[in-house]
mmCIF file of C-alpha atoms in Angstrom:
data_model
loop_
_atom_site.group_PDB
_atom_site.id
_atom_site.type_symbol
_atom_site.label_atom_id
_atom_site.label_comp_id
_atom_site.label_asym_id
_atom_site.label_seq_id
_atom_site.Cartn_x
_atom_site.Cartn_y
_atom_site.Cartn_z
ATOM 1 C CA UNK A 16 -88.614 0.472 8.407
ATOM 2 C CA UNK A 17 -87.992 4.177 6.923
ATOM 3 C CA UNK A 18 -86.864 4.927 10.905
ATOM 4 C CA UNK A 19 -84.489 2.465 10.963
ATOM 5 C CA UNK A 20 -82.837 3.571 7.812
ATOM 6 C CA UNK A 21 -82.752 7.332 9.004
ATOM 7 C CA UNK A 22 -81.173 6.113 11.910
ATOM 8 C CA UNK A 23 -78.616 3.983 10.060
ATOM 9 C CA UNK A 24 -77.819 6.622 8.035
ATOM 10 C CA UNK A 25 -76.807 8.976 10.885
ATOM 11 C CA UNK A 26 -75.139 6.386 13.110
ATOM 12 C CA UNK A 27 -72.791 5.430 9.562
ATOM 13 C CA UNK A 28 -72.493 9.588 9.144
ATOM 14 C CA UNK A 29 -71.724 10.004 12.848
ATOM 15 C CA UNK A 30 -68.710 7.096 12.408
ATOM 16 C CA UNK A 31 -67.592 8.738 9.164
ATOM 17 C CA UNK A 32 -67.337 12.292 10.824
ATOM 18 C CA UNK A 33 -65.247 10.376 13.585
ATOM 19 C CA UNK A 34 -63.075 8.859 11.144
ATOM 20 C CA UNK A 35 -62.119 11.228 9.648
ATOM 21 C CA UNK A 36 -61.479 13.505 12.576
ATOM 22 C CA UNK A 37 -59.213 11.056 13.725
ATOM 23 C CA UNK A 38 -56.920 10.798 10.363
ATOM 24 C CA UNK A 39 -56.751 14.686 10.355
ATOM 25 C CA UNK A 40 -55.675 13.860 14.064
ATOM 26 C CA UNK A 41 -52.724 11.836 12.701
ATOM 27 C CA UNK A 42 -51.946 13.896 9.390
ATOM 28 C CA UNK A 43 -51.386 16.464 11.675
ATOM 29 C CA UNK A 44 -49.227 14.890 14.414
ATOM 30 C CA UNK A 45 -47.468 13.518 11.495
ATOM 31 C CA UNK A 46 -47.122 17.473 10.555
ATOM 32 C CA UNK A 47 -45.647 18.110 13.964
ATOM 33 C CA UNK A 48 -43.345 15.332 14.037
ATOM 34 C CA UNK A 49 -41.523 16.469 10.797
ATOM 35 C CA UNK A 50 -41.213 19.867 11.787
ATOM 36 C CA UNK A 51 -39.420 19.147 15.073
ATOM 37 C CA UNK A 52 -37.367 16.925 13.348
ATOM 38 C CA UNK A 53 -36.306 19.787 10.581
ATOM 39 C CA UNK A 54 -35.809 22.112 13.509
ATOM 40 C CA UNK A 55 -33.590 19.368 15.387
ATOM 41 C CA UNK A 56 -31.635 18.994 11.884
ATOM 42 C CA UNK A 57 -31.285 22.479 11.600
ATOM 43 C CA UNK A 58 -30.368 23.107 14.955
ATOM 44 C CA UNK A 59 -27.375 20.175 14.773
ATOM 45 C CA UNK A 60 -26.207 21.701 11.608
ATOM 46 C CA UNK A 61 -25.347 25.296 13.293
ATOM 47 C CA UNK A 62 -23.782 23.387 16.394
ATOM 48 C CA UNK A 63 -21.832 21.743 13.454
ATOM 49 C CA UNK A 64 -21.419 24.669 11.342
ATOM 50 C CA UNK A 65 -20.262 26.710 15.213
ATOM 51 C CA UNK A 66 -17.874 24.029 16.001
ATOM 52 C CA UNK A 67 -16.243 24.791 12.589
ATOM 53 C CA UNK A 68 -16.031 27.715 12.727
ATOM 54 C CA UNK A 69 -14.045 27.603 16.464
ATOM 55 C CA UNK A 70 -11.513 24.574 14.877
ATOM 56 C CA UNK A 71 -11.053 27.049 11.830
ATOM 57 C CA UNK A 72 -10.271 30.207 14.101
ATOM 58 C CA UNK A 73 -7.942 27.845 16.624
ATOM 59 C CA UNK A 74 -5.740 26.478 14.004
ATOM 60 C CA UNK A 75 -5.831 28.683 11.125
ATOM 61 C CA UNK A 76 -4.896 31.855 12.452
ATOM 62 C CA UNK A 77 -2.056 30.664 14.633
ATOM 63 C CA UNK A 78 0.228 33.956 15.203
ATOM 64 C CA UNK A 79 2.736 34.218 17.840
ATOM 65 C CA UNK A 80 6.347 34.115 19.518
ATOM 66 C CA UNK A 81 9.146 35.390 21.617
ATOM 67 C CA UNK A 82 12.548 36.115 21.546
ATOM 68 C CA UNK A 83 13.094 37.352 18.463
ATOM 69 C CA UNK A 84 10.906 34.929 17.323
ATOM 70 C CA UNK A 85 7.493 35.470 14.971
ATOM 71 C CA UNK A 86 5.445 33.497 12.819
ATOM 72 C CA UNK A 87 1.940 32.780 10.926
ATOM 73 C CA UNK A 88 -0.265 30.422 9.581
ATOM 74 C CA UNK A 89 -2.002 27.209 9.886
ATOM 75 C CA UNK A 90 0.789 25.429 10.841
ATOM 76 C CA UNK A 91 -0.045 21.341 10.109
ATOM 77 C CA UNK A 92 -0.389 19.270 7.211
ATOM 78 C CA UNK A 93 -2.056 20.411 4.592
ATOM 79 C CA UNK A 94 -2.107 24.218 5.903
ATOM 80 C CA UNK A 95 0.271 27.095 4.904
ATOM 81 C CA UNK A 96 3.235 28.970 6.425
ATOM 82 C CA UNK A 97 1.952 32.636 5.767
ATOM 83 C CA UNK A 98 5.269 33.956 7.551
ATOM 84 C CA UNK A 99 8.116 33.117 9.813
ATOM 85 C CA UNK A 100 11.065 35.060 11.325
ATOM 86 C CA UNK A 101 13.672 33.764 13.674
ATOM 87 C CA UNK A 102 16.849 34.922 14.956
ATOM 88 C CA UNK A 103 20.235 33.138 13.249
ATOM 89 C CA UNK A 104 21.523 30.632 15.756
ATOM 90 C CA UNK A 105 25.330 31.795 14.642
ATOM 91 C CA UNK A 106 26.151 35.668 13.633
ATOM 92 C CA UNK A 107 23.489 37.595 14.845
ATOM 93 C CA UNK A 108 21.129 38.312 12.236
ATOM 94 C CA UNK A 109 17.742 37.065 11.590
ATOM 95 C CA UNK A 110 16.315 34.340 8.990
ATOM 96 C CA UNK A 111 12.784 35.060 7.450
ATOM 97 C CA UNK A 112 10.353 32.652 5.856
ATOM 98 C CA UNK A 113 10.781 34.935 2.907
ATOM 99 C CA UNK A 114 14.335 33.701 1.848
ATOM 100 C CA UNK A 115 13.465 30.030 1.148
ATOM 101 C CA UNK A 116 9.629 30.672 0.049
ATOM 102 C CA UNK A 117 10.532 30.388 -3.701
ATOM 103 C CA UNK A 118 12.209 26.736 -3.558
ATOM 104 C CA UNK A 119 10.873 23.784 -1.581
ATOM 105 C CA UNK A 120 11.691 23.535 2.003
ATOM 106 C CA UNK A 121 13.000 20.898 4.529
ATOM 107 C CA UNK A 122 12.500 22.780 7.592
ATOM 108 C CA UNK A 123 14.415 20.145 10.625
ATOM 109 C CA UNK A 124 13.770 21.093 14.397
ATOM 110 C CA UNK A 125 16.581 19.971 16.080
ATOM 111 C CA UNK A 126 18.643 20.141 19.615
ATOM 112 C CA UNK A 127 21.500 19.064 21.719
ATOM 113 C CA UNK A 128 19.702 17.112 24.203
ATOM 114 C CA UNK A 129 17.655 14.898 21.530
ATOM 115 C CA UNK A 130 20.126 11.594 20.517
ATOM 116 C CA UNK A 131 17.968 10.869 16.913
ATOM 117 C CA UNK A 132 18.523 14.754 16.013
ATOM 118 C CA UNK A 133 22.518 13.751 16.836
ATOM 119 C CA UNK A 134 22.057 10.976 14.407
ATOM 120 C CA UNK A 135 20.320 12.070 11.824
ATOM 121 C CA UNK A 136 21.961 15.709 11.100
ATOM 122 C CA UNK A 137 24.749 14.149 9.309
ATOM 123 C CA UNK A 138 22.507 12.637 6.359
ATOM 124 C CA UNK A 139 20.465 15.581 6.780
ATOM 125 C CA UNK A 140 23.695 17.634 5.365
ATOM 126 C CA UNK A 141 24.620 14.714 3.049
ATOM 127 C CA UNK A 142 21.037 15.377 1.385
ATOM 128 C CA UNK A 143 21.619 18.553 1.223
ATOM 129 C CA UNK A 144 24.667 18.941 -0.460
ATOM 130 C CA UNK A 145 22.990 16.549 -3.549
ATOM 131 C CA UNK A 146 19.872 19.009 -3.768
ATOM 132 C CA UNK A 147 21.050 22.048 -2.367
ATOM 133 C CA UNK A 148 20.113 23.902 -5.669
ATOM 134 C CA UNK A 149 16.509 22.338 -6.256
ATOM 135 C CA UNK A 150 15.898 22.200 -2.220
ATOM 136 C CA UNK A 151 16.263 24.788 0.470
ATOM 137 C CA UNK A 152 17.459 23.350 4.108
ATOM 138 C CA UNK A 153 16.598 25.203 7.023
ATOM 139 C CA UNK A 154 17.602 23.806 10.708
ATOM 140 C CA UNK A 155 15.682 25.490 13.870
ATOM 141 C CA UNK A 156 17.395 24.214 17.200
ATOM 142 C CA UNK A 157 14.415 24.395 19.791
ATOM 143 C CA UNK A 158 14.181 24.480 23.267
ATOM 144 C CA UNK A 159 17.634 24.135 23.661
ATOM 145 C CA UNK A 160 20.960 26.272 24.979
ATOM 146 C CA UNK A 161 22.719 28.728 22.005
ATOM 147 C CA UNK A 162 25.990 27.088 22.706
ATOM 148 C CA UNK A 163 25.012 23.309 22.919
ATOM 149 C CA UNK A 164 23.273 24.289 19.919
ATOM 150 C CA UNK A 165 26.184 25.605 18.116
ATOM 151 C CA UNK A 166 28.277 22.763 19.156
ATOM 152 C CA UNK A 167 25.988 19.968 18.116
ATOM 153 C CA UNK A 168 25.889 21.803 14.705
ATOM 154 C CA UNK A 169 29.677 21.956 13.954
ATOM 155 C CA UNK A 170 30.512 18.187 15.297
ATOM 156 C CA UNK A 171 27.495 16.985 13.025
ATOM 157 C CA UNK A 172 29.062 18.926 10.592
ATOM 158 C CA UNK A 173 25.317 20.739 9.093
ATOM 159 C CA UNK A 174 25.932 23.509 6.900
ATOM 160 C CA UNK A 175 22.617 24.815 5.589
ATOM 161 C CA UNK A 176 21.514 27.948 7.518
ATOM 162 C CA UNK A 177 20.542 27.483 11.207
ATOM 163 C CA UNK A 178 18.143 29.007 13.343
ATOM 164 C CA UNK A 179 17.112 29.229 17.148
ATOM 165 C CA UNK A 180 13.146 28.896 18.910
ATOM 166 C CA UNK A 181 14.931 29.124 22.174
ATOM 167 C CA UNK A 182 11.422 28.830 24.095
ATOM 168 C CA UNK A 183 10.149 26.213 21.065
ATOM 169 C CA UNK A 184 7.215 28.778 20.477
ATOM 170 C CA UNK A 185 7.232 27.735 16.876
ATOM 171 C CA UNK A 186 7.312 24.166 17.711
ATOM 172 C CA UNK A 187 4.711 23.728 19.665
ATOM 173 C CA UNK A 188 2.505 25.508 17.150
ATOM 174 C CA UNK A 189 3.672 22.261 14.997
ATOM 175 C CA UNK A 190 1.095 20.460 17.194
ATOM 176 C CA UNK A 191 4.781 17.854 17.602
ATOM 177 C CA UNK A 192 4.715 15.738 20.270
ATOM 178 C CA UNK A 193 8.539 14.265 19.320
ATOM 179 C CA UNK A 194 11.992 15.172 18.345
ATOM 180 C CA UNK A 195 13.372 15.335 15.934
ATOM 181 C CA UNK A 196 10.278 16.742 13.786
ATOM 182 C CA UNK A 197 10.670 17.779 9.878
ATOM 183 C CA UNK A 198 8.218 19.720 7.724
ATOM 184 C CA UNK A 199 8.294 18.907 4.422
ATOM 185 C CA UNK A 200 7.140 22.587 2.397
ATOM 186 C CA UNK A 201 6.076 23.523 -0.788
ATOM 187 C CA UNK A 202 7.231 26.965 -2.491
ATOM 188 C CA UNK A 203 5.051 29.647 -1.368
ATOM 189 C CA UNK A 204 3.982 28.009 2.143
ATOM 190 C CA UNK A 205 2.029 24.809 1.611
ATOM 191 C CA UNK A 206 3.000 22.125 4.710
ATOM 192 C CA UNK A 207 2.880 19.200 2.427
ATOM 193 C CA UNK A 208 3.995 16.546 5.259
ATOM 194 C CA UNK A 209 5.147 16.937 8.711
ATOM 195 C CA UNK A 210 7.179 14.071 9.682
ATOM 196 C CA UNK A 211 7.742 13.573 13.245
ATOM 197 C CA UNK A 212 11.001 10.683 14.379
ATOM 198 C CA UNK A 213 14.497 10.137 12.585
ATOM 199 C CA UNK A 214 15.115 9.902 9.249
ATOM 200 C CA UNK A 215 18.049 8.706 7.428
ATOM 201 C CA UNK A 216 19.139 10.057 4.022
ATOM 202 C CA UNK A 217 17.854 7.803 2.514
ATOM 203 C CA UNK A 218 14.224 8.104 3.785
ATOM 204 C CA UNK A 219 14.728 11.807 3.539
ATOM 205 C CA UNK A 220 15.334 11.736 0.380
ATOM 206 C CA UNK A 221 12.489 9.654 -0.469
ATOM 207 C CA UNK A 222 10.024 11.935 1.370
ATOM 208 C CA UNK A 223 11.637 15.231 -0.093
ATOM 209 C CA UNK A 224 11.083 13.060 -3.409
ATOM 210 C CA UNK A 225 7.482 11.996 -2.176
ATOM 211 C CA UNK A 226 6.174 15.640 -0.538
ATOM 212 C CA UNK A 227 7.923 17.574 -2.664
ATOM 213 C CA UNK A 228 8.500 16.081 -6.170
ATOM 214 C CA UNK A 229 11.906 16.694 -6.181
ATOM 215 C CA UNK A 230 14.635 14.068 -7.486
ATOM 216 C CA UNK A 231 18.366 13.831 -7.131
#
């Protein structure tokens, strides 16, 4: 009877050492398991953190231009015009960033071959003849010939200073895909709204109103 106990015993100790060298089997898988899964987090968030980082470099430090033609900046919605220089369409001469920094800006690309910049440069003007002093106007003819330029400026009869991206340099570093395309900036740089199709002057007054908190 006492050898059938002893053996009990050792058969119940046996299972008991196999139990629980099987759960500190599965605590430690379990181990395992969480620490790929932490290095597979960790690993996603530098991918992440890289991709950033490339996004930040491609559209924050945007810097380029030709013919006479120079500018800075993230240039999109919600980024900032550090700087901007481009030669005078009429005159010679050269218009800088710098002159309209201190007041709002409507900044209007424009050119002779696009019919909605034909249509809307005459409200364009009519706006800015009501807001001149609380608004700054500036018109950039891109892509476009000096002279068909010129002319489209004087039959549409725009009087705010005029400029010329003769190889749309600056444009494209809009991101635009249309004409005519307006930004919309706050004093010291901030591209509040980039508006991209025709506007009336009534809708551009609204949006100047909107974007830039600035009332007739």
């Amino acid at each position: 009877m006492a050898d059938k106990r002893k053996r009990s015993g050792r058969s119940e100790s046996t299972s008991g050492k196999q139990e629980r060298r099987a759960q500190a089997r599965q605590a430690r898988q379990r181990t395992l398991r969480k620490q790929a899964r932490a290095r597979l987090l960790r690993r996603t968030g530098e991918i992440a953190a890289a991709i950033a980082v490339a996004a930040g470099l491609i559209f924050v430090v945007v810097r380029g231009g030709s013919g006479g033609v120079a500018f800075a900046g993230d240039i999109r919605t919600g980024g900032s015009l550090q700087s901007l220089q481009l030669p005078a369409l009429e005159g010679g001469g050269t218009l800088a960033y710098d002159q309209f920094s201190s007041k709002p800006l409507v900044l209007n690309f424009f050119a002779s071959w696009c019919p909605n910049c034909i249509a809307e440069m005459p409200g364009f003007q009519q706006v800015h003849q009501r807001l001149g002093s609380k608004v700054a106007f500036l018109g950039v003819s891109q892509s476009d010939s000096k002279g068909g330029s010129i002319d489209l400026a004087h039959q549409t009869g725009v009087r705010y200073p005029l400029a010329i991206d003769a190889n749309g340099d600056f444009f494209r570093a809009t991101g635009s895909t249309g004409m005519p395309t307006t930004l919309f900036i706050a004093p010291g740089g901030r591209i509040a709204y980039i508006q991209v199709g025709a506007l009336d002057a009534v809708s551009l007054q609204q949006a100047i109103q909107q974007y830039l908190g600035v009332t007739a």
